[in-house]
Short mmCIF file of C-alpha atoms in Angstrom, two decimals:
data_model
loop_
_atom_site.label_atom_id
_atom_site.label_comp_id
_atom_site.label_asym_id
_atom_site.label_seq_id
_atom_site.Cartn_x
_atom_site.Cartn_y
_atom_site.Cartn_z
CA MET A 39 -17.00 -8.88 11.21
CA LYS A 40 -18.59 -8.13 14.93
CA ILE A 41 -15.47 -7.70 17.60
CA LYS A 42 -16.43 -6.47 20.76
CA PHE A 43 -13.32 -6.56 22.70
CA LYS A 44 -12.68 -3.68 25.33
CA ASN A 45 -9.38 -1.97 26.11
CA SER A 46 -7.51 -3.62 22.99
CA ASN A 47 -6.32 -0.21 22.97
CA HIS A 48 -3.53 -0.59 25.54
CA LEU A 49 -2.27 -4.00 24.34
CA ASP A 50 1.48 -3.50 22.64
CA ASP A 51 1.21 -4.28 18.46
CA ASP A 52 4.37 -6.18 18.47
CA THR A 53 3.26 -8.52 21.16
CA LEU A 54 -0.30 -8.75 18.95
CA TRP A 55 1.84 -9.15 15.73
CA SER A 56 3.96 -11.52 17.50
CA ASN A 57 1.05 -13.82 18.70
CA VAL A 58 -1.09 -13.37 15.33
CA LYS A 59 1.89 -14.65 13.58
CA MET A 60 1.71 -17.85 16.30
CA GLY A 61 -2.10 -18.29 15.40
CA ASP A 62 -3.33 -16.50 18.22
CA GLU A 63 -6.96 -16.12 16.80
CA LYS A 64 -7.77 -13.71 20.37
CA ALA A 65 -4.64 -11.94 19.45
CA PHE A 66 -5.91 -11.13 16.07
CA SER A 67 -9.50 -9.73 17.15
CA HIS A 68 -7.58 -7.75 19.60
CA LEU A 69 -5.42 -6.07 16.52
CA PHE A 70 -8.53 -5.53 14.36
CA GLU A 71 -10.61 -3.87 17.36
CA LYS A 72 -7.70 -1.40 18.15
CA HIS A 73 -7.18 -0.90 14.48
CA TYR A 74 -9.93 -0.94 12.80
CA ALA A 75 -11.76 2.52 13.45
CA HIS A 76 -8.73 4.72 11.78
CA LEU A 77 -7.90 2.53 9.18
CA ILE A 78 -11.48 2.96 8.22
CA ARG A 79 -11.25 6.65 8.86
CA TYR A 80 -8.27 6.85 6.46
CA GLY A 81 -9.71 4.53 3.77
CA ASN A 82 -12.39 7.00 3.49
CA SER A 83 -10.33 10.08 3.40
CA LEU A 84 -9.13 8.41 0.03
CA SER A 85 -12.44 6.95 -1.36
CA PRO A 86 -16.10 8.34 -1.35
CA LEU A 87 -17.14 4.84 -1.35
CA LYS A 88 -17.89 3.39 2.33
CA ASP A 89 -18.64 0.25 1.32
CA LYS A 90 -15.63 -0.44 -0.42
CA VAL A 91 -13.59 0.84 2.07
CA GLN A 92 -14.89 -1.56 4.44
CA ASP A 93 -14.62 -4.30 2.19
CA CYS A 94 -10.53 -3.33 1.90
CA VAL A 95 -10.12 -3.20 5.48
CA GLN A 96 -11.78 -6.37 5.93
CA GLU A 97 -9.61 -7.64 3.31
CA VAL A 98 -6.50 -6.54 4.47
CA PHE A 99 -6.78 -8.15 7.58
CA THR A 100 -8.14 -11.52 6.18
CA ASP A 101 -4.95 -11.49 4.26
CA ILE A 102 -2.63 -10.95 7.31
CA TRP A 103 -4.55 -13.86 8.97
CA ILE A 104 -3.88 -16.45 5.88
CA TYR A 105 -0.17 -15.04 5.31
CA ARG A 106 0.40 -14.65 9.16
CA GLU A 107 3.51 -16.76 8.97
CA SER A 108 4.65 -15.37 5.93
CA ILE A 109 5.02 -11.62 6.51
CA SER A 110 7.69 -10.21 8.40
CA GLU A 111 7.65 -9.87 12.06
CA SER A 112 10.05 -6.94 12.16
CA ILE A 113 7.24 -4.20 11.24
CA VAL A 114 5.76 -1.02 12.48
CA VAL A 115 2.29 -2.33 12.60
CA LYS A 116 0.07 0.66 12.28
CA ALA A 117 1.94 2.08 9.30
CA TYR A 118 1.98 -1.64 7.25
CA LEU A 119 -1.67 -1.45 8.45
CA LEU A 120 -2.16 1.78 7.01
CA SER A 121 -0.28 0.97 3.73
CA SER A 122 -1.79 -2.25 3.39
CA VAL A 123 -5.26 0.12 2.82
CA ARG A 124 -4.35 2.32 0.84
CA LYS A 125 -2.70 -0.39 -1.73
CA ARG A 126 -6.01 -2.32 -1.68
CA ILE A 127 -8.11 0.59 -2.11
CA ALA A 128 -5.71 1.66 -5.05
CA ARG A 129 -6.14 -2.09 -6.54
CA HIS A 130 -9.49 -1.15 -6.16
CA GLN A 131 -9.91 1.56 -7.93
CA GLU A 132 -7.86 0.46 -10.71
CA ARG A 133 -10.59 -2.71 -11.21
CA ASP A 134 -13.55 -0.02 -10.81
CA ARG A 135 -15.06 0.91 -14.22
CA PHE A 136 -15.99 4.03 -11.97
CA PHE A 137 -12.38 4.71 -11.27
CA GLY A 138 -11.60 3.98 -14.93
CA LYS A 139 -8.83 6.50 -15.38
CA THR A 140 -6.87 5.45 -12.10
CA THR A 141 -3.62 3.46 -12.84
CA SER A 142 -1.72 3.95 -9.85
CA ILE A 143 -1.34 4.69 -6.19
CA ASP A 144 0.07 7.78 -7.09
CA THR A 145 -3.15 9.03 -8.28
CA ILE A 146 -5.12 8.79 -5.26
CA GLU A 147 -6.81 12.14 -3.95
CA PHE A 148 -6.93 12.48 -0.13
CA LEU A 149 -10.46 13.64 0.40
CA LEU A 150 -10.77 13.89 4.27
CA ASP A 151 -11.05 17.73 5.15
CA PHE A 152 -9.23 18.86 8.16
CA SER A 153 -11.36 20.71 10.85
CA ILE A 154 -9.93 21.68 14.25
CA GLU A 155 -12.95 21.34 16.70
CA HIS A 156 -14.65 24.23 18.67
CA ASP A 157 -13.92 22.57 21.62
CA LEU A 158 -10.52 23.64 21.43
CA ILE A 159 -11.36 27.01 20.92
CA ALA A 160 -10.54 29.16 24.20
CA ASP A 161 -12.14 32.98 22.28
CA GLU A 162 -12.68 34.48 19.41
CA THR A 163 -9.38 35.56 18.36
CA THR A 164 -8.21 31.80 18.77
CA ALA A 165 -11.30 30.70 17.06
CA ASN A 166 -10.62 33.23 13.74
CA LYS A 167 -6.96 31.47 13.84
CA VAL A 168 -8.30 28.41 13.45
CA PHE A 169 -10.97 29.00 10.94
CA ASN A 170 -7.97 30.01 8.96
CA LEU A 171 -6.06 27.45 9.44
CA ASN A 172 -8.46 24.85 8.45
CA LYS A 173 -9.06 26.89 5.70
CA LEU A 174 -5.60 26.88 4.95
CA LEU A 175 -4.78 22.79 5.55
CA ASN A 176 -7.92 22.44 3.01
CA GLU A 177 -6.32 24.16 0.61
CA LEU A 178 -2.57 22.35 0.51
CA PRO A 179 -1.93 19.76 -2.46
CA SER A 180 -3.57 16.51 -1.62
CA ARG A 181 -0.35 14.41 -1.10
CA GLN A 182 0.59 17.32 1.43
CA LYS A 183 -2.36 16.78 3.19
CA GLU A 184 -2.32 13.25 3.74
CA ALA A 185 1.71 13.16 4.75
CA LEU A 186 0.63 15.89 7.52
CA TYR A 187 -2.11 13.69 8.39
CA LEU A 188 -0.08 10.75 8.82
CA ARG A 189 2.33 12.61 11.16
CA TYR A 190 0.06 14.65 13.29
CA HIS A 191 -3.33 12.75 13.33
CA GLN A 192 -1.64 8.97 13.17
CA GLY A 193 1.45 9.85 14.83
CA LEU A 194 3.83 8.47 11.87
CA SER A 195 7.52 9.22 11.58
CA VAL A 196 8.96 10.62 8.52
CA ASP A 197 10.24 6.53 7.68
CA GLU A 198 6.83 5.50 8.28
CA ILE A 199 5.03 7.84 6.32
CA ALA A 200 7.45 7.22 3.38
CA SER A 201 6.27 3.16 3.84
CA THR A 202 2.39 4.44 3.85
CA LEU A 203 2.84 6.42 0.82
CA ASP A 204 5.14 3.80 -0.86
CA VAL A 205 7.72 6.66 -1.27
CA ASN A 206 11.64 7.23 -0.20
CA TYR A 207 12.02 9.19 2.80
CA GLN A 208 13.61 12.62 1.64
CA SER A 209 9.69 12.55 -0.73
CA ALA A 210 7.85 12.04 2.23
CA ASN A 211 10.32 14.62 4.12
CA ASN A 212 9.58 17.14 1.38
CA LEU A 213 5.76 16.66 1.03
CA LEU A 214 6.03 17.87 5.51
CA TYR A 215 8.64 20.43 4.67
CA ARG A 216 6.44 22.05 1.30
CA ALA A 217 3.17 21.39 3.75
CA VAL A 218 4.52 23.90 6.61
CA LEU A 219 6.07 26.26 4.64
CA ASN A 220 3.00 26.85 2.57
CA LEU A 221 1.48 27.68 6.04
CA ARG A 222 4.35 29.71 6.95
CA LYS A 223 3.71 31.40 3.86
CA ASP A 224 0.57 32.47 4.42
CA TRP A 225 0.44 32.73 8.28
CA LYS A 226 3.28 33.10 10.24
CA ASP A 227 1.27 32.30 13.63
CA ILE A 228 -0.40 29.32 11.85
CA ILE A 229 2.56 27.17 12.18
CA LEU A 230 2.55 26.72 16.23
CA LEU A 231 -1.67 26.83 16.14
CA PHE A 232 -1.52 23.78 14.13
CA LEU A 233 1.54 21.91 16.04
CA ALA A 234 -0.31 22.45 19.44
CA VAL A 235 -3.41 21.75 18.32
CA THR A 236 -2.54 18.24 16.77
CA THR A 237 -0.23 17.10 19.31
CA SER A 238 -3.08 17.33 21.53
CA LEU A 239 -5.30 15.51 18.97
CA LEU A 240 -2.78 12.23 18.97
#
């Protein structure tokens, strides 16, 4: 599926979703183009098998088109897509003998390493802080890393993170709180640096 619509990022998700539900193929193509890249990146953070990730993302969009009339209109599109990809990868892992011990979506390990780019570094002191920030972020437990990624790289709310991870609001909030607490425990200044850098990436 090769789609090359330009300027699809400025289109409103709610409008696209509403039009998709009415059978608008062009809106569906725009939705695919707008979200495909970050869904692939998120999928690759959950599975090392890139071909399977691409299959999962395309299957999610295929199901959206096939079942568009029965899917609720009142959803947060980005959170719905991220959650659907996560669940699809979990189902593939359950069926694949290579992931023989994987029996639940809760067992998916978040594989992405945080890496703040060097072009954001203004001086040597900041460079050292960023190095330590990356190190501490990547030492966090998998679920805490994933919650931070969804919050600060995907821009999801706590409610949307809960939906994506298939947990309740309090559990999602606890994951974020414990992650920040773990960072604060190791380095007081790291929270402000993390928030400043990740906000610039949104």
